[in-house]
PDB file of C-alpha atoms in Angstrom:
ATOM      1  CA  UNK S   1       0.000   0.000   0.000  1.00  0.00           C
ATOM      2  CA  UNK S   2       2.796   2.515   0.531  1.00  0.00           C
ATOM      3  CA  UNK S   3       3.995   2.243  -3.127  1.00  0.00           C
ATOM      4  CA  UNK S   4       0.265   3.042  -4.222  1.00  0.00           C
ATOM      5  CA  UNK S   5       0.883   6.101  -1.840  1.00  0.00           C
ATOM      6  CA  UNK S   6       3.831   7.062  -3.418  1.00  0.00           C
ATOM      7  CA  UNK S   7       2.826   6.404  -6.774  1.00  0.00           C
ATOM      8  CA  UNK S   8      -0.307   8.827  -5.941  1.00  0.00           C
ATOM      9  CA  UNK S   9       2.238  11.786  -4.189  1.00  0.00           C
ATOM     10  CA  UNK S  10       4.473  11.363  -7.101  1.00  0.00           C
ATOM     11  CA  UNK S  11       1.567  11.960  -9.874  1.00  0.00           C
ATOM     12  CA  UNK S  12       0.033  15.119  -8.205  1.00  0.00           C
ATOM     13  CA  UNK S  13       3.324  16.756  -7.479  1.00  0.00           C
ATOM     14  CA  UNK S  14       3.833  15.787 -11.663  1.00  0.00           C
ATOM     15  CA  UNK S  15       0.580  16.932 -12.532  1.00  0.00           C
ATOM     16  CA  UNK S  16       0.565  20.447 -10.610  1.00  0.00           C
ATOM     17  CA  UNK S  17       4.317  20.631 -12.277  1.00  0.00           C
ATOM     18  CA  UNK S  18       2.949  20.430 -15.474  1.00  0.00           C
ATOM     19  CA  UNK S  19       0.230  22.619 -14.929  1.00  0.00           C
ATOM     20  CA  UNK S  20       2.700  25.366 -13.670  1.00  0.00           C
ATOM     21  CA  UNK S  21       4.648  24.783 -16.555  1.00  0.00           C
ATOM     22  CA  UNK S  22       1.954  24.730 -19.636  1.00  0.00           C
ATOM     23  CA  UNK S  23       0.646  27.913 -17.697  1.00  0.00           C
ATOM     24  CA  UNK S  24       3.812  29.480 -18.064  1.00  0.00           C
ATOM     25  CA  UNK S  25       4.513  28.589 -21.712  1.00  0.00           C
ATOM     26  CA  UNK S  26       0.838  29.140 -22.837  1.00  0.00           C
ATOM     27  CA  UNK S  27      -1.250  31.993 -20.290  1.00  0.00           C
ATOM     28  CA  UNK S  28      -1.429  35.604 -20.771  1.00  0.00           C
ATOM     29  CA  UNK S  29       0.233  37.999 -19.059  1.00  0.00           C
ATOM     30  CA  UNK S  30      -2.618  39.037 -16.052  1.00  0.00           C
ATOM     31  CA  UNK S  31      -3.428  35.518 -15.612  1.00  0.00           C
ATOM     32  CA  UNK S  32       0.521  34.786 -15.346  1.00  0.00           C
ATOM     33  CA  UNK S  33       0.158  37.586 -12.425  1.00  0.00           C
ATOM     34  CA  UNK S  34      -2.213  35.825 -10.726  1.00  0.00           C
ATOM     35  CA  UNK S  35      -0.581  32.300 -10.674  1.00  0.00           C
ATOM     36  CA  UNK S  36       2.730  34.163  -9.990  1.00  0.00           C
ATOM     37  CA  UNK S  37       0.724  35.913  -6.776  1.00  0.00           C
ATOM     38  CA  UNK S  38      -0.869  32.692  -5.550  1.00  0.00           C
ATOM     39  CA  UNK S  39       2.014  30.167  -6.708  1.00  0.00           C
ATOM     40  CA  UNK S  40       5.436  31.906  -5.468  1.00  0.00           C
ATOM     41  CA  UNK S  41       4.779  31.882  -2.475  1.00  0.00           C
ATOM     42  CA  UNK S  42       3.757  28.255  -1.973  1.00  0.00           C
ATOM     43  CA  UNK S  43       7.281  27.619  -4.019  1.00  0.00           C
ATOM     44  CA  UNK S  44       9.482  29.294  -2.290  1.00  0.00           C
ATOM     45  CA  UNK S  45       8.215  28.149   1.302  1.00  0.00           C
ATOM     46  CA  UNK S  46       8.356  24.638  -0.318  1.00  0.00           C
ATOM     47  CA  UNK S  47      12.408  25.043  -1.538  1.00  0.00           C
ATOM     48  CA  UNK S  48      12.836  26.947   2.339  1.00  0.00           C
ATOM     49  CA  UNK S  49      11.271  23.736   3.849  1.00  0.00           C
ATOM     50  CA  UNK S  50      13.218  20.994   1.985  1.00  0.00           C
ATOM     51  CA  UNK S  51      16.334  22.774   2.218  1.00  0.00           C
ATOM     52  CA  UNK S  52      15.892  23.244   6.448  1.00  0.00           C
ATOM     53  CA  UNK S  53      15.732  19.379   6.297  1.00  0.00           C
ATOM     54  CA  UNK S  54      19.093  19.691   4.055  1.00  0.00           C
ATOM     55  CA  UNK S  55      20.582  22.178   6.562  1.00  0.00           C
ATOM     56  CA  UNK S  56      24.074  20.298   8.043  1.00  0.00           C
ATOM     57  CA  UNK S  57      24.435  19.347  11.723  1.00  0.00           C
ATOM     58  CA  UNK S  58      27.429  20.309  13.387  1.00  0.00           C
ATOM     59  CA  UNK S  59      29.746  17.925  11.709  1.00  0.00           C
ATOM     60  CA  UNK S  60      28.710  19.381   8.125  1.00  0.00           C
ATOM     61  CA  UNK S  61      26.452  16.227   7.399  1.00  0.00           C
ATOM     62  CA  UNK S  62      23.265  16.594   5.973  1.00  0.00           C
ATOM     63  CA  UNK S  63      21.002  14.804   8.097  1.00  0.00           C
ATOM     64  CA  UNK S  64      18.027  14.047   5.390  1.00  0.00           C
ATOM     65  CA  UNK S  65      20.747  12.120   2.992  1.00  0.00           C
ATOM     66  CA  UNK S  66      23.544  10.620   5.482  1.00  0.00           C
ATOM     67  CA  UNK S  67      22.538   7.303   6.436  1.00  0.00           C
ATOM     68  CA  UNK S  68      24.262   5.550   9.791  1.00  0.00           C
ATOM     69  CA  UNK S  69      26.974   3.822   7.408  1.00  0.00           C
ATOM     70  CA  UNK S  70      27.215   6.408   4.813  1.00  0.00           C
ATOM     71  CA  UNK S  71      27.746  10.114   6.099  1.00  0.00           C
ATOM     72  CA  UNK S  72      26.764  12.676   3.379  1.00  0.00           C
ATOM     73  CA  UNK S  73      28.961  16.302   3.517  1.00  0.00           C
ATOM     74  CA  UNK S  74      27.121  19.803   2.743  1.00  0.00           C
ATOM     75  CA  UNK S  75      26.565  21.197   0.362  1.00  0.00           C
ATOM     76  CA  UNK S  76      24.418  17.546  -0.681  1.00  0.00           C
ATOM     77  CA  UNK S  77      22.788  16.816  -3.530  1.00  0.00           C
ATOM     78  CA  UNK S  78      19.475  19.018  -2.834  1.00  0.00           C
ATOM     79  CA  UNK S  79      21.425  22.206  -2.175  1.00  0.00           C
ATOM     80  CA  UNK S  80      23.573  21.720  -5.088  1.00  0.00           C
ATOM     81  CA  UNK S  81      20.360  21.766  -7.109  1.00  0.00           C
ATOM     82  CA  UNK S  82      19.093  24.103  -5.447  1.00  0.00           C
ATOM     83  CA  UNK S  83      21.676  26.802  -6.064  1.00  0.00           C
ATOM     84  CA  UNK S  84      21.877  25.477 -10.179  1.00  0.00           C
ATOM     85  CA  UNK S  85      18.393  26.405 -10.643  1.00  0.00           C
ATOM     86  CA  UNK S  86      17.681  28.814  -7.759  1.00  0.00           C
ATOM     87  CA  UNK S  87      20.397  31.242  -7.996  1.00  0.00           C
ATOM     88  CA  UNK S  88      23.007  30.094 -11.500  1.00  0.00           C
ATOM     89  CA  UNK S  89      20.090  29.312 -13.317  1.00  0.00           C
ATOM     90  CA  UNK S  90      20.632  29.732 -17.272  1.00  0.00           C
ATOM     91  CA  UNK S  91      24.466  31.368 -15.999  1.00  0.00           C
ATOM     92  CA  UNK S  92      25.497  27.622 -14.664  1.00  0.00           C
ATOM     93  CA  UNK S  93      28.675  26.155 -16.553  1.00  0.00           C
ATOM     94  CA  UNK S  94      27.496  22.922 -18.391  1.00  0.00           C
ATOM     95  CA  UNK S  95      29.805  20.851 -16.877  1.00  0.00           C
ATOM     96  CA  UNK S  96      29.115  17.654 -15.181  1.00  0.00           C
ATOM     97  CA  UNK S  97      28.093  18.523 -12.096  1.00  0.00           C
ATOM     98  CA  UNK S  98      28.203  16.565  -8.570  1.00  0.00           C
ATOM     99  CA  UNK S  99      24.552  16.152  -9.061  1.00  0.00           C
ATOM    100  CA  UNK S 100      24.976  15.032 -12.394  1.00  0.00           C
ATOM    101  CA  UNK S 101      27.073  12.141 -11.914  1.00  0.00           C
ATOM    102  CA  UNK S 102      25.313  10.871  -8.989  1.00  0.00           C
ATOM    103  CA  UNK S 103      22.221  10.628 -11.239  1.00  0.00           C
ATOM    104  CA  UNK S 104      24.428   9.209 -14.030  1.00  0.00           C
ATOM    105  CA  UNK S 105      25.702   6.743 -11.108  1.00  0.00           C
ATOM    106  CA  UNK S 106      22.218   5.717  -9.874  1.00  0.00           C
ATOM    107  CA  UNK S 107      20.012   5.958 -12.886  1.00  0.00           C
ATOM    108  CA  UNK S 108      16.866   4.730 -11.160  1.00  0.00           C
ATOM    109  CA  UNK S 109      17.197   7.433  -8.536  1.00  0.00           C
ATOM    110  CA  UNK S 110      17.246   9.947 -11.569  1.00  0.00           C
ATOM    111  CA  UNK S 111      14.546  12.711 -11.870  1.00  0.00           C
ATOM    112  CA  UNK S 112      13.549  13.313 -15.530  1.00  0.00           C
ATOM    113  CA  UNK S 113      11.200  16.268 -16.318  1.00  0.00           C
ATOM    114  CA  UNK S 114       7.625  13.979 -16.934  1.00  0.00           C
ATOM    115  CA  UNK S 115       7.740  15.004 -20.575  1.00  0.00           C
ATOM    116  CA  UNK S 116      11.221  13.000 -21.085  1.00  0.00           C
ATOM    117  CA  UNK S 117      10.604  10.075 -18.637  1.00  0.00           C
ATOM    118  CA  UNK S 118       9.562   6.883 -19.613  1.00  0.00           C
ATOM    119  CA  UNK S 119       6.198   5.816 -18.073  1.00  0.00           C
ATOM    120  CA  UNK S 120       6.330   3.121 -15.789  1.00  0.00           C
ATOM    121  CA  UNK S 121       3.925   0.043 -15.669  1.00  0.00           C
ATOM    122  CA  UNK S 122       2.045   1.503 -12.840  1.00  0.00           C
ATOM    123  CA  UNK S 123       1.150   4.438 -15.231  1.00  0.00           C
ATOM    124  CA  UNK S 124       0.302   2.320 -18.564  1.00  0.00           C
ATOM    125  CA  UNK S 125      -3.858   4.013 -17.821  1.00  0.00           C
ATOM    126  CA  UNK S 126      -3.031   7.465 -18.694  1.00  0.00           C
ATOM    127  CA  UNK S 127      -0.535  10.253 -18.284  1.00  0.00           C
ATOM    128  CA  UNK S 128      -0.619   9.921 -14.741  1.00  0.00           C
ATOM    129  CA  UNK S 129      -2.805   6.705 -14.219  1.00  0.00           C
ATOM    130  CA  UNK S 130      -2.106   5.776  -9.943  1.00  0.00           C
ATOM    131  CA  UNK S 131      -2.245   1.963 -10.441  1.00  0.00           C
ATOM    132  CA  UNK S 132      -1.876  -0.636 -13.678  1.00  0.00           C
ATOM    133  CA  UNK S 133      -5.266  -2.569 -12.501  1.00  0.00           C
ATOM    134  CA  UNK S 134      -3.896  -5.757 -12.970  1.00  0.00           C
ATOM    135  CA  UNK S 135      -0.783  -5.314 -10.964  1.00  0.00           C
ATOM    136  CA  UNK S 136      -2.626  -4.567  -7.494  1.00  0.00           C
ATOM    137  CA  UNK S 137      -3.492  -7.413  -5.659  1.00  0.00           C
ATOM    138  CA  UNK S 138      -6.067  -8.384  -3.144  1.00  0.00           C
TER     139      UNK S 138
END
């Protein structure tokens, strides 16, 4: 049952993604103001509260990503992203970045933009179907 969760989480934080995004791309300018009122907000508290949980503990550890065998050193991954898109935006070198070659090392942990990611079978139903019917079982 807690993969059906997640499956669900995942799909509505896609879905309101790629409703930001299509209004972005397609809406006019007052009804950009009016998402950019309502929606910044909620953004930018959402980046201030995942990056508190990324905030390192007096031995420069992130807690959220260092595990009791593997210690993880600030900046981690989530900061490092944070600052590309945040505050180097379209300025960032193209290199190959720390966060870059972790995804590159762990491909299933990758996060692909839902336009360039390959559905999985729990989302054969539609663009962001929850559950494939016939892989639940009773």
């Amino acid at each position: 049952m807690d993969q059906v969760l997640g499956q669900v989480l995942r799909n509505a934080v896609w879905e309101r993604l790629d409703m930001l995004s299509d209004l972005a791309n397609r809406a006019d300018a007052q009804s950009l103001v009016s998402v950019a009122r309502s929606e910044l907000p909620r953004l930018t508290e959402g980046w201030r509260a995942m990056l508190q949980a990324h905030e390192p503990d007096e031995r420069g550890d992130c807690p959220t990503c260092s595990t009791r065998w593997h210690r993880c050193k600030a900046p981690c991954s989530v900061w490092q992203v944070a600052h590309e898109h945040l505050v180097a935006g379209g300025l960032a070198p193209q290199a190959r970045t720390a966060v870059r070659a972790q995804e590159e090392a762990h491909p299933t942990r990758r996060r692909v933009p839902n336009q360039a990611r390959r559905a999985t079978p729990a989302e054969t139903t539609g663009r962001h179907a929850l559950v494939n019917p016939r892989a639940v079982t009773a």
